Amino acid sequence: MTLQRKIVFACLYLSEGAPIGFLWLALPTRLRAAGVTIEDITALTAALVLPWTFKFVWAPLVDVFQNHRWSLRHWIVCSQTVMGLTLIPMLFLDPVAEFRLMMTCLLAHAFAAATQDVAIDALCVAVTRPEERGSINGWMQTGMLLGRSLLGGGALIMAPYIGWGAVAMLLIMVTVFSAVLVIAIPMHETTATEQSSEEPLQPSRRHKTWDGVKAALTQQNTWVGLIFALTGGACFKALEVMYGPFLIDRGFSEAEVGSFASLPMIALMICGSLLGGTLSDRFGRRVLVGSVLVMICIAVCLMAMCDLAMDLHRSPILLTCLAFAAFAIGIFTSSSYALFMDHTYPAVAATQFSAFMGMTNGCEAWTSWVAGRITADSGYPQAFLALCLVSMLSLMLLPMFRHDHATRT
């Protein structure tokens, strides 16, 4: 059963990762190659992250609107349907000439994708035990990264041969395919709301949700987790969006960026995710999260300082630093997400975990915007170094978590 759960959640996250790879790597790289300014590119990516940042605002609806006729699975399937529909315009839109219209469609897609993410993470909290969440998160990140590889770097490789319209069709297919697994494969869910026969929005259901939210807000770990989620990943969140344009500006071609992103970068992140999940289950979350965050900062700072000190036109130094950072990012992601799950109440999992993930995506939004402005004024290295400083300061938050595992009843 555990293996079945791992496969299901890996496939669900693969459906999430495919649009992310396209929107965060393939599209920015294509836009930069077409001459779109880095400010416009980072403004687009920052805007697309906003629904993910503020998804906790409507996440309580996912907790409240559940009964024996409408479950978390229904939320997931409906969200994926909307995701697929909002991607259809990508079949014929020119992302450069019709930039504003494309942005509107993608914002609607991001809203549906963020809602799907709320339901998937709540389902994961409902069907897993604390001692297996690290490994489950490793599999989830593996699925997400495979999706990113296929429609991120893979899109840049395939587009010259099959066209961007065919790439968009493949994106739609990968986005919605896992809905079949959600319907077909049963999983035992343990949350009170999932088992309840009460109608949504009855007073008892609203009260249970509100009581759970109040209990979560009284916990120190909730607030520490929110602040850490907003700041901890600063050193690499903007890097994930900007390394495509960065490599283009350092002389690499779109195909070279695509090959590097879809093969070594993704493979190393997958290895890191699986390793990080296993290590965090065995040895604890906080020490691992802090140690690997230092590793990421070292890799990014080294790349930035080398870029300042010498001409790195098409240099393997850039790729080496990015590859090392990718491996560490994989470890950080699976272990930090498991840390957040440990401090999430199952009764309000959609709301509380969405707040953690919202702050994580908020980190991507503000760092993308800030990095774009610093890069326009001073250059890429200064932007990377400034954001590494923020991540290093966030390490002071980790000792404030009271313990690695929280028992939730």
Tab-separated table of C-alpha atoms in Angstrom:
chain	number	residue	atom	x	y	z
A	1	MET	CA	0.000	0.000	0.000
A	2	THR	CA	2.849	2.369	0.758
A	3	LEU	CA	4.330	1.789	-2.698
A	4	GLN	CA	0.919	2.405	-4.258
A	5	ARG	CA	0.624	5.699	-2.381
A	6	LYS	CA	4.112	6.704	-3.505
A	7	ILE	CA	3.232	6.038	-7.157
A	8	VAL	CA	-0.083	7.922	-6.946
A	9	PHE	CA	1.454	10.998	-5.327
A	10	ALA	CA	4.426	10.900	-7.701
A	11	CYS	CA	1.994	10.965	-10.650
A	12	LEU	CA	-0.049	13.770	-9.091
A	13	TYR	CA	3.059	15.861	-8.632
A	14	LEU	CA	4.190	15.007	-12.171
A	15	SER	CA	0.964	16.681	-13.335
A	16	GLU	CA	1.909	19.702	-11.222
A	17	GLY	CA	5.527	19.756	-12.346
A	18	ALA	CA	4.869	19.768	-16.098
A	19	PRO	CA	3.235	23.233	-16.178
A	20	ILE	CA	5.802	24.526	-13.684
A	21	GLY	CA	8.657	23.391	-15.912
A	22	PHE	CA	7.077	25.027	-18.937
A	23	LEU	CA	6.224	28.306	-17.212
A	24	TRP	CA	9.362	28.637	-15.089
A	25	LEU	CA	12.013	27.481	-17.599
A	26	ALA	CA	10.838	26.910	-21.166
A	27	LEU	CA	8.716	30.045	-21.486
A	28	PRO	CA	11.206	32.470	-19.812
A	29	THR	CA	14.045	31.053	-21.909
A	30	ARG	CA	11.995	31.374	-25.099
A	31	LEU	CA	10.973	34.923	-24.217
A	32	ARG	CA	14.548	35.943	-23.432
A	33	ALA	CA	15.808	34.457	-26.696
A	34	ALA	CA	13.112	36.482	-28.484
A	35	GLY	CA	14.397	39.689	-26.892
A	36	VAL	CA	11.890	40.201	-24.070
A	37	THR	CA	13.510	42.121	-21.196
A	38	ILE	CA	14.494	40.351	-17.992
A	39	GLU	CA	12.244	42.767	-16.053
A	40	ASP	CA	9.174	41.665	-18.051
A	41	ILE	CA	10.087	38.013	-17.724
A	42	THR	CA	10.535	38.147	-13.959
A	43	ALA	CA	7.358	40.241	-13.615
A	44	LEU	CA	5.430	37.493	-15.437
A	45	THR	CA	6.841	34.708	-13.289
A	46	ALA	CA	6.268	36.711	-10.107
A	47	ALA	CA	2.623	37.284	-11.107
A	48	LEU	CA	2.085	33.589	-11.828
A	49	VAL	CA	3.352	32.694	-8.370
A	50	LEU	CA	0.789	34.945	-6.644
A	51	PRO	CA	-2.097	32.401	-6.677
A	52	TRP	CA	0.274	29.851	-5.137
A	53	THR	CA	1.332	32.412	-2.537
A	54	PHE	CA	-2.190	33.335	-1.445
A	55	LYS	CA	-3.862	29.946	-1.865
A	56	PHE	CA	-4.268	29.724	1.914
A	57	VAL	CA	-6.967	32.416	1.560
A	58	TRP	CA	-9.381	30.001	-0.150
A	59	ALA	CA	-7.827	26.773	1.215
A	60	PRO	CA	-10.355	26.671	4.129
A	61	LEU	CA	-13.030	25.992	1.490
A	62	VAL	CA	-11.255	22.716	0.714
A	63	ASP	CA	-11.373	21.775	4.405
A	64	VAL	CA	-15.011	22.796	4.805
A	65	PHE	CA	-16.442	21.494	1.528
A	66	GLN	CA	-15.905	17.779	2.117
A	67	ASN	CA	-18.360	14.964	2.750
A	68	HIS	CA	-19.086	11.454	1.493
A	69	ARG	CA	-20.247	12.868	-1.867
A	70	TRP	CA	-17.517	15.476	-2.358
A	71	SER	CA	-14.024	14.570	-1.224
A	72	LEU	CA	-10.476	15.727	-1.770
A	73	ARG	CA	-10.404	13.572	-4.906
A	74	HIS	CA	-13.230	15.641	-6.411
A	75	TRP	CA	-11.293	18.830	-5.703
A	76	ILE	CA	-8.248	17.371	-7.485
A	77	VAL	CA	-10.141	16.163	-10.567
A	78	CYS	CA	-12.068	19.438	-10.997
A	79	SER	CA	-8.901	21.499	-10.588
A	80	GLN	CA	-7.051	19.434	-13.180
A	81	THR	CA	-9.928	19.880	-15.618
A	82	VAL	CA	-9.725	23.671	-15.303
A	83	MET	CA	-5.936	23.502	-15.604
A	84	GLY	CA	-6.225	21.677	-18.906
A	85	LEU	CA	-8.868	24.058	-20.276
A	86	THR	CA	-6.836	27.169	-19.455
A	87	LEU	CA	-3.816	25.738	-21.278
A	88	ILE	CA	-5.712	25.251	-24.554
A	89	PRO	CA	-5.005	28.869	-25.713
A	90	MET	CA	-1.290	28.013	-25.594
A	91	LEU	CA	-1.912	25.926	-28.711
A	92	PHE	CA	-2.293	29.034	-30.859
A	93	LEU	CA	-1.149	32.114	-28.889
A	94	ASP	CA	2.130	33.836	-29.742
A	95	PRO	CA	3.712	34.412	-26.295
A	96	VAL	CA	5.654	37.456	-27.516
A	97	ALA	CA	3.066	39.246	-29.673
A	98	GLU	CA	0.121	38.303	-27.413
A	99	PHE	CA	1.942	38.573	-24.112
A	100	ARG	CA	-0.938	40.132	-22.113
A	101	LEU	CA	-3.581	37.653	-23.274
A	102	MET	CA	-1.232	34.766	-22.563
A	103	MET	CA	-0.576	36.138	-19.079
A	104	THR	CA	-4.332	36.268	-18.338
A	105	CYS	CA	-4.827	32.624	-19.359
A	106	LEU	CA	-1.829	31.519	-17.343
A	107	LEU	CA	-3.038	33.357	-14.237
A	108	ALA	CA	-6.327	31.430	-14.450
A	109	HIS	CA	-4.309	28.233	-14.849
A	110	ALA	CA	-2.182	29.113	-11.821
A	111	PHE	CA	-5.305	29.630	-9.691
A	112	ALA	CA	-6.602	26.148	-10.592
A	113	ALA	CA	-3.160	24.606	-10.129
A	114	ALA	CA	-2.794	26.171	-6.692
A	115	THR	CA	-6.202	24.794	-5.676
A	116	GLN	CA	-5.185	21.344	-6.902
A	117	ASP	CA	-1.997	21.607	-4.874
A	118	VAL	CA	-4.031	22.415	-1.751
A	119	ALA	CA	-6.114	19.266	-2.180
A	120	ILE	CA	-3.152	17.012	-3.028
A	121	ASP	CA	-1.152	18.095	0.023
A	122	ALA	CA	-4.207	17.713	2.275
A	123	LEU	CA	-4.740	14.206	0.899
A	124	CYS	CA	-1.088	13.371	1.585
A	125	VAL	CA	-1.386	14.492	5.214
A	126	ALA	CA	-4.594	12.448	5.522
A	127	VAL	CA	-3.235	9.121	4.254
A	128	THR	CA	0.385	9.103	5.509
A	129	ARG	CA	2.125	8.556	8.833
A	130	PRO	CA	4.787	10.982	10.147
A	131	GLU	CA	7.564	8.389	9.860
A	132	GLU	CA	6.970	7.933	6.109
A	133	ARG	CA	6.364	11.524	5.054
A	134	GLY	CA	9.983	12.185	4.169
A	135	SER	CA	10.114	9.315	1.683
A	136	ILE	CA	6.638	10.166	0.336
A	137	ASN	CA	7.784	13.740	-0.239
A	138	GLY	CA	10.860	12.381	-2.000
A	139	TRP	CA	8.617	10.501	-4.435
A	140	MET	CA	6.353	13.508	-4.847
A	141	GLN	CA	9.322	15.700	-5.709
A	142	THR	CA	10.573	13.018	-8.109
A	143	GLY	CA	7.272	13.162	-9.992
A	144	MET	CA	7.287	16.944	-9.987
A	145	LEU	CA	10.858	17.084	-11.274
A	146	LEU	CA	10.159	14.563	-14.034
A	147	GLY	CA	7.286	16.769	-15.155
A	148	ARG	CA	9.541	19.803	-15.042
A	149	SER	CA	12.170	17.958	-17.062
A	150	LEU	CA	9.728	16.807	-19.716
A	151	LEU	CA	8.020	20.158	-20.299
A	152	GLY	CA	10.818	22.463	-19.110
A	153	GLY	CA	14.144	21.580	-20.662
A	154	GLY	CA	12.472	18.907	-22.768
A	155	ALA	CA	10.186	21.495	-24.340
A	156	LEU	CA	13.187	23.532	-25.476
A	157	ILE	CA	14.661	20.417	-27.080
A	158	MET	CA	11.426	19.229	-28.735
A	159	ALA	CA	10.083	22.578	-29.965
A	160	PRO	CA	12.419	22.945	-32.994
A	161	TYR	CA	11.306	19.514	-34.233
A	162	ILE	CA	7.597	19.324	-33.373
A	163	GLY	CA	6.661	22.999	-32.879
A	164	TRP	CA	5.406	24.865	-29.839
A	165	GLY	CA	1.796	23.902	-30.588
A	166	ALA	CA	2.604	20.202	-30.207
A	167	VAL	CA	4.543	20.975	-27.027
A	168	ALA	CA	1.457	22.739	-25.644
A	169	MET	CA	-0.724	19.705	-26.499
A	170	LEU	CA	1.714	17.420	-24.689
A	171	LEU	CA	1.640	19.805	-21.728
A	172	ILE	CA	-2.165	19.553	-21.549
A	173	MET	CA	-2.080	15.746	-21.706
A	174	VAL	CA	0.508	15.417	-18.930
A	175	THR	CA	-1.370	17.935	-16.784
A	176	VAL	CA	-4.655	15.999	-16.695
A	177	PHE	CA	-3.640	12.326	-16.969
A	178	SER	CA	-3.314	11.642	-13.224
A	179	ALA	CA	-7.011	12.403	-12.662
A	180	VAL	CA	-7.670	8.814	-13.784
A	181	LEU	CA	-5.459	7.453	-10.986
A	182	VAL	CA	-7.195	9.611	-8.387
A	183	ILE	CA	-10.549	8.148	-9.388
A	184	ALA	CA	-9.441	4.541	-9.857
A	185	ILE	CA	-7.092	3.856	-6.923
A	186	PRO	CA	-8.604	3.797	-3.422
A	187	MET	CA	-6.698	5.164	-0.424
A	188	HIS	CA	-7.830	5.065	3.191
A	189	GLU	CA	-8.188	8.604	4.475
A	190	THR	CA	-8.109	9.276	8.191
A	191	THR	CA	-9.249	12.864	8.606
A	192	ALA	CA	-12.494	13.487	10.423
A	193	THR	CA	-13.770	15.707	7.665
A	194	GLU	CA	-13.147	13.064	5.002
A	195	GLN	CA	-15.072	10.395	6.936
A	196	SER	CA	-17.903	12.691	7.994
A	197	SER	CA	-21.351	12.502	6.429
A	198	GLU	CA	-22.129	16.079	7.445
A	199	GLU	CA	-23.053	18.513	4.740
A	200	PRO	CA	-20.511	21.223	3.920
A	201	LEU	CA	-20.959	24.559	5.648
A	202	GLN	CA	-23.095	23.122	8.479
A	203	PRO	CA	-22.274	24.925	11.751
A	204	SER	CA	-20.491	21.887	13.213
A	205	ARG	CA	-18.213	21.608	10.196
A	206	ARG	CA	-17.414	25.311	10.192
A	207	HIS	CA	-16.709	25.190	13.916
A	208	LYS	CA	-14.375	22.203	13.568
A	209	THR	CA	-12.430	23.954	10.849
A	210	TRP	CA	-12.256	27.222	12.767
A	211	ASP	CA	-11.179	25.430	15.980
A	212	GLY	CA	-8.411	23.692	14.058
A	213	VAL	CA	-7.229	26.966	12.551
A	214	LYS	CA	-7.175	28.636	15.982
A	215	ALA	CA	-5.206	25.722	17.446
A	216	ALA	CA	-2.651	25.961	14.628
A	217	LEU	CA	-2.281	29.723	15.100
A	218	THR	CA	-1.407	29.281	18.772
A	219	GLN	CA	1.599	27.098	17.946
A	220	GLN	CA	5.050	28.674	17.779
A	221	ASN	CA	6.067	26.170	15.103
A	222	THR	CA	3.361	27.490	12.778
A	223	TRP	CA	4.767	31.018	12.807
A	224	VAL	CA	8.388	29.891	12.650
A	225	GLY	CA	7.510	27.673	9.697
A	226	LEU	CA	5.735	30.484	7.859
A	227	ILE	CA	8.659	32.884	8.212
A	228	PHE	CA	11.192	30.221	7.261
A	229	ALA	CA	9.140	29.226	4.216
A	230	LEU	CA	9.072	32.869	3.083
A	231	THR	CA	12.826	33.419	3.444
A	232	GLY	CA	14.733	30.125	3.601
A	233	GLY	CA	14.751	29.338	-0.114
A	234	ALA	CA	15.706	32.850	-1.235
A	235	CYS	CA	19.122	31.681	-2.437
A	236	PHE	CA	17.665	29.324	-5.035
A	237	LYS	CA	14.037	30.292	-5.723
A	238	ALA	CA	15.018	33.149	-8.031
A	239	LEU	CA	17.829	31.005	-9.459
A	240	GLU	CA	15.305	28.392	-10.619
A	241	VAL	CA	13.500	31.048	-12.642
A	242	MET	CA	16.557	32.964	-13.849
A	243	TYR	CA	19.157	30.360	-14.701
A	244	GLY	CA	17.667	29.877	-18.193
A	245	PRO	CA	17.972	33.571	-19.125
A	246	PHE	CA	21.309	33.689	-17.234
A	247	LEU	CA	22.794	30.911	-19.366
A	248	ILE	CA	21.387	32.500	-22.538
A	249	ASP	CA	23.184	35.740	-21.613
A	250	ARG	CA	26.395	33.760	-21.026
A	251	GLY	CA	26.409	32.390	-24.564
A	252	PHE	CA	24.529	29.097	-24.286
A	253	SER	CA	21.837	28.240	-26.849
A	254	GLU	CA	18.214	27.360	-26.085
A	255	ALA	CA	18.885	23.717	-26.978
A	256	GLU	CA	21.915	23.609	-24.666
A	257	VAL	CA	19.931	25.119	-21.813
A	258	GLY	CA	17.148	22.625	-22.449
A	259	SER	CA	19.497	19.657	-22.506
A	260	PHE	CA	21.209	20.716	-19.298
A	261	ALA	CA	17.923	21.441	-17.515
A	262	SER	CA	16.133	18.250	-18.585
A	263	LEU	CA	18.994	15.806	-17.951
A	264	PRO	CA	21.723	16.545	-15.349
A	265	MET	CA	19.826	19.254	-13.441
A	266	ILE	CA	16.630	17.246	-13.047
A	267	ALA	CA	18.443	13.941	-12.452
A	268	LEU	CA	20.469	15.474	-9.634
A	269	MET	CA	17.398	17.099	-8.088
A	270	ILE	CA	15.565	13.756	-8.173
A	271	CYS	CA	18.495	11.990	-6.518
A	272	GLY	CA	18.638	14.729	-3.909
A	273	SER	CA	14.881	14.541	-3.254
A	274	LEU	CA	14.895	10.789	-2.708
A	275	LEU	CA	18.006	10.962	-0.540
A	276	GLY	CA	16.719	13.929	1.448
A	277	GLY	CA	13.398	12.244	2.178
A	278	THR	CA	15.069	9.084	3.427
A	279	LEU	CA	17.669	10.913	5.532
A	280	SER	CA	15.085	13.202	7.116
A	281	ASP	CA	12.941	10.211	8.128
A	282	ARG	CA	15.925	8.589	9.807
A	283	PHE	CA	17.905	11.473	11.284
A	284	GLY	CA	15.478	14.366	11.723
A	285	ARG	CA	14.485	17.353	9.663
A	286	ARG	CA	16.008	20.478	11.181
A	287	VAL	CA	19.704	19.592	11.064
A	288	LEU	CA	19.414	18.260	7.523
A	289	VAL	CA	17.467	21.303	6.304
A	290	GLY	CA	19.972	23.731	7.808
A	291	SER	CA	23.041	21.860	6.560
A	292	VAL	CA	21.854	21.539	2.998
A	293	LEU	CA	20.754	25.184	2.876
A	294	VAL	CA	24.352	26.152	3.629
A	295	MET	CA	25.479	23.888	0.778
A	296	ILE	CA	23.144	25.653	-1.659
A	297	CYS	CA	24.383	29.080	-0.588
A	298	ILE	CA	28.011	28.004	-1.070
A	299	ALA	CA	27.316	26.773	-4.621
A	300	VAL	CA	25.385	29.895	-5.641
A	301	CYS	CA	27.916	32.277	-4.052
A	302	LEU	CA	30.787	30.478	-5.744
A	303	MET	CA	29.073	30.805	-9.120
A	304	ALA	CA	28.338	34.490	-8.533
A	305	MET	CA	31.891	35.322	-7.433
A	306	CYS	CA	33.414	33.454	-10.376
A	307	ASP	CA	31.096	35.361	-12.700
A	308	LEU	CA	32.295	38.610	-11.148
A	309	ALA	CA	35.981	37.701	-11.290
A	310	MET	CA	36.332	36.247	-14.789
A	311	ASP	CA	34.750	35.889	-18.201
A	312	LEU	CA	32.489	32.827	-17.971
A	313	HIS	CA	31.218	32.850	-21.560
A	314	ARG	CA	30.005	29.252	-22.129
A	315	SER	CA	32.056	28.181	-19.129
A	316	PRO	CA	31.611	24.714	-17.540
A	317	ILE	CA	32.106	26.395	-14.151
A	318	LEU	CA	28.567	27.745	-14.366
A	319	LEU	CA	27.120	24.348	-15.159
A	320	THR	CA	29.115	22.664	-12.390
A	321	CYS	CA	27.888	25.112	-9.749
A	322	LEU	CA	24.306	24.802	-10.974
A	323	ALA	CA	24.522	21.009	-10.910
A	324	PHE	CA	25.796	20.955	-7.320
A	325	ALA	CA	23.075	23.402	-6.295
A	326	ALA	CA	20.433	21.235	-7.988
A	327	PHE	CA	21.402	18.174	-5.933
A	328	ALA	CA	21.252	20.177	-2.710
A	329	ILE	CA	17.946	21.807	-3.691
A	330	GLY	CA	16.420	18.334	-4.063
A	331	ILE	CA	17.491	17.391	-0.534
A	332	PHE	CA	16.234	20.680	0.879
A	333	THR	CA	12.834	20.482	-0.794
A	334	SER	CA	11.789	16.994	0.334
A	335	SER	CA	13.140	17.417	3.879
A	336	SER	CA	11.675	20.899	4.412
A	337	TYR	CA	8.247	19.893	3.088
A	338	ALA	CA	8.244	16.910	5.442
A	339	LEU	CA	9.165	19.291	8.275
A	340	PHE	CA	6.139	21.444	7.463
A	341	MET	CA	3.857	18.380	7.285
A	342	ASP	CA	5.027	17.298	10.731
A	343	HIS	CA	3.554	20.494	12.150
A	344	THR	CA	0.261	20.415	10.239
A	345	TYR	CA	-3.052	19.492	11.875
A	346	PRO	CA	-4.843	16.880	9.685
A	347	ALA	CA	-8.272	18.418	10.405
A	348	VAL	CA	-7.173	21.669	8.716
A	349	ALA	CA	-4.438	20.248	6.519
A	350	ALA	CA	-5.617	22.079	3.405
A	351	THR	CA	-5.517	25.410	5.214
A	352	GLN	CA	-2.379	25.097	7.330
A	353	PHE	CA	-0.118	23.292	4.888
A	354	SER	CA	-1.301	25.622	2.144
A	355	ALA	CA	-0.137	28.516	4.285
A	356	PHE	CA	3.323	26.922	4.530
A	357	MET	CA	3.429	26.258	0.792
A	358	GLY	CA	1.969	29.676	0.075
A	359	MET	CA	4.872	31.283	1.887
A	360	THR	CA	7.271	29.021	-0.032
A	361	ASN	CA	5.778	30.252	-3.286
A	362	GLY	CA	5.736	33.765	-1.880
A	363	CYS	CA	9.484	33.387	-1.489
A	364	GLU	CA	9.680	32.623	-5.200
A	365	ALA	CA	7.503	35.627	-6.054
A	366	TRP	CA	9.391	38.251	-4.080
A	367	THR	CA	12.842	36.857	-4.887
A	368	SER	CA	12.026	36.762	-8.627
A	369	TRP	CA	10.894	40.365	-8.551
A	370	VAL	CA	13.854	41.548	-6.456
A	371	ALA	CA	16.380	39.535	-8.476
A	372	GLY	CA	15.040	40.991	-11.725
A	373	ARG	CA	15.472	44.540	-10.439
A	374	ILE	CA	18.935	43.966	-8.992
A	375	THR	CA	20.032	42.204	-12.178
A	376	ALA	CA	18.793	45.087	-14.336
A	377	ASP	CA	20.677	47.604	-12.177
A	378	SER	CA	23.844	45.716	-11.202
A	379	GLY	CA	23.993	42.270	-12.799
A	380	TYR	CA	23.236	38.632	-12.059
A	381	PRO	CA	26.029	38.043	-9.479
A	382	GLN	CA	24.885	40.866	-7.201
A	383	ALA	CA	21.322	39.514	-7.259
A	384	PHE	CA	22.431	35.969	-6.385
A	385	LEU	CA	24.707	37.149	-3.544
A	386	ALA	CA	22.030	39.367	-1.991
A	387	LEU	CA	19.518	36.528	-1.882
A	388	CYS	CA	22.072	34.099	-0.419
A	389	LEU	CA	22.455	36.520	2.486
A	390	VAL	CA	18.712	36.294	3.169
A	391	SER	CA	18.864	32.486	3.252
A	392	MET	CA	21.810	32.485	5.638
A	393	LEU	CA	19.950	34.800	8.017
A	394	SER	CA	16.937	32.465	7.935
A	395	LEU	CA	19.031	29.692	9.485
A	396	MET	CA	18.494	31.387	12.847
A	397	LEU	CA	14.852	30.288	12.682
A	398	LEU	CA	15.503	26.541	12.641
A	399	PRO	CA	16.456	26.193	16.351
A	400	MET	CA	13.123	27.825	17.172
A	401	PHE	CA	11.246	24.716	16.024
A	402	ARG	CA	10.561	22.928	19.295
A	403	HIS	CA	10.998	19.394	17.941
A	404	ASP	CA	11.083	17.544	14.629
A	405	HIS	CA	7.820	15.600	14.923
A	406	ALA	CA	4.524	16.877	16.271
A	407	THR	CA	1.758	14.506	17.261
A	408	ARG	CA	-1.557	15.661	15.840
A	409	THR	CA	-4.893	14.361	17.111
